[in-house]
Short mmCIF file of C-alpha atoms in Angstrom, two decimals:
data_model
loop_
_atom_site.label_atom_id
_atom_site.label_comp_id
_atom_site.label_asym_id
_atom_site.label_seq_id
_atom_site.Cartn_x
_atom_site.Cartn_y
_atom_site.Cartn_z
CA MET A 1115 -0.24 0.25 0.13
CA PRO A 1116 1.20 3.88 -0.85
CA VAL A 1117 2.27 6.09 2.66
CA PHE A 1118 0.50 7.99 1.62
CA LEU A 1119 -2.88 6.32 1.64
CA LYS A 1120 -1.52 4.19 4.32
CA ASP A 1121 -1.19 7.36 6.33
CA MET A 1122 -4.47 8.41 4.62
CA ALA A 1123 -5.95 5.61 6.21
CA THR A 1124 -5.27 5.82 10.48
CA LEU A 1125 -5.52 9.52 10.29
CA PRO A 1126 -8.42 8.61 12.63
CA ASP A 1127 -6.30 6.86 14.82
CA THR A 1128 -2.76 9.08 14.34
CA HIS A 1129 -4.30 12.70 13.58
CA PRO A 1130 -8.08 12.91 15.09
CA SER A 1131 -8.62 16.77 14.89
CA VAL A 1132 -6.96 16.53 11.72
CA HIS A 1133 -9.14 13.48 10.39
CA GLU A 1134 -12.33 15.56 11.90
CA ALA A 1135 -11.94 18.42 9.83
CA PHE A 1136 -11.65 16.42 6.98
CA MET A 1137 -14.54 15.14 7.71
CA GLU A 1138 -16.13 18.72 7.65
CA GLY A 1139 -15.15 19.59 4.18
CA LYS A 1140 -12.31 22.08 5.80
CA PHE A 1141 -10.03 20.46 2.86
CA VAL A 1142 -11.68 23.36 0.05
CA VAL A 1143 -11.17 26.82 -0.09
CA GLN A 1144 -14.33 28.93 -2.11
CA ARG A 1145 -13.64 31.02 -3.57
CA GLY A 1146 -17.04 31.87 -5.14
CA ASP A 1147 -20.36 32.69 -3.85
CA LYS A 1148 -21.46 29.12 -5.80
CA LYS A 1149 -21.05 25.19 -3.97
CA PHE A 1150 -19.02 25.16 -7.45
CA SER A 1151 -16.37 26.92 -6.98
CA LEU A 1152 -14.66 25.17 -3.70
CA MET A 1153 -11.41 23.30 -4.53
CA ALA A 1154 -8.58 21.57 -2.95
CA LEU A 1155 -5.97 24.20 -0.87
CA ASP A 1156 -3.13 22.79 -2.70
CA GLN A 1157 -4.94 23.56 -5.71
CA SER A 1158 -6.39 27.47 -4.54
CA GLN A 1159 -2.12 27.98 -4.23
CA GLU A 1160 -1.55 26.72 -7.15
CA HIS A 1161 -4.01 28.82 -9.28
CA SER A 1162 -2.96 31.91 -7.41
CA ILE A 1163 0.76 31.06 -7.79
CA THR A 1164 -0.30 30.22 -11.79
CA PHE A 1165 -2.25 33.83 -11.29
CA LEU A 1166 0.61 36.01 -10.52
CA LYS A 1167 3.67 35.24 -12.63
CA GLU A 1168 1.11 36.02 -15.02
CA ASP A 1169 2.67 38.96 -17.31
CA SER A 1170 -0.82 40.37 -17.77
CA GLY A 1171 -1.49 40.72 -14.76
CA SER A 1172 -5.30 40.47 -12.52
CA LYS A 1173 -7.33 40.88 -15.95
CA GLY A 1174 -9.67 42.75 -13.71
CA LEU A 1175 -10.37 40.14 -11.51
CA TYR A 1176 -9.87 42.16 -8.72
CA GLY A 1177 -12.26 45.79 -10.68
CA GLN A 1178 -10.52 48.42 -9.11
CA PRO A 1179 -6.90 50.33 -10.29
CA GLU A 1180 -6.49 50.69 -6.87
CA GLU A 1181 -5.72 46.94 -6.00
CA LYS A 1182 -4.84 45.71 -9.38
CA GLU A 1183 -1.59 48.43 -8.66
CA ILE A 1184 -1.17 46.52 -5.58
CA ILE A 1185 -1.45 43.64 -7.07
CA GLU A 1186 1.81 44.36 -9.45
CA LEU A 1187 3.71 46.32 -7.07
CA SER A 1188 3.29 42.85 -4.45
CA LYS A 1189 4.34 40.22 -7.45
CA PRO A 1190 8.23 40.19 -6.66
CA GLU A 1191 8.05 39.91 -3.80
CA VAL A 1192 5.21 37.23 -3.53
CA LEU A 1193 7.42 35.36 -5.81
CA GLN A 1194 10.58 35.85 -3.72
CA ALA A 1195 8.61 35.06 -1.28
CA ILE A 1196 7.34 31.60 -2.50
CA ASP A 1197 10.24 30.27 -3.80
CA GLU A 1198 12.41 30.27 -0.84
CA PHE A 1199 9.57 28.67 0.60
CA VAL A 1200 9.61 26.45 -1.88
CA THR A 1201 13.89 25.93 -2.20
CA LYS A 1202 13.18 25.26 2.02
CA HIS A 1203 10.86 22.62 1.32
CA GLU A 1204 12.22 20.72 -1.44
CA SER A 1205 14.29 18.54 0.84
CA THR A 1206 12.33 18.51 3.70
CA ASP A 1207 11.21 14.95 3.78
CA TRP A 1208 7.42 15.74 5.66
#
């Protein structure tokens, strides 16, 4: 049995609070008002990273010019923080 599946199968015993949170649906992010917009946390993170890396910017998702400016100004710092996090944790054995 793959390690991930074994870990998930024993989750109720090894980490009951995490298992309970999963059972309550606390493993998704809701990006809009509709249930259809629910997505896994890691998928949401990937969407956010992709959004920040796009050359064309926010594409009007935020509507307000001030918000677009903040996003554009913060991109380098956010991407640097993401790169530092990934580099630090690539060699970490979770």
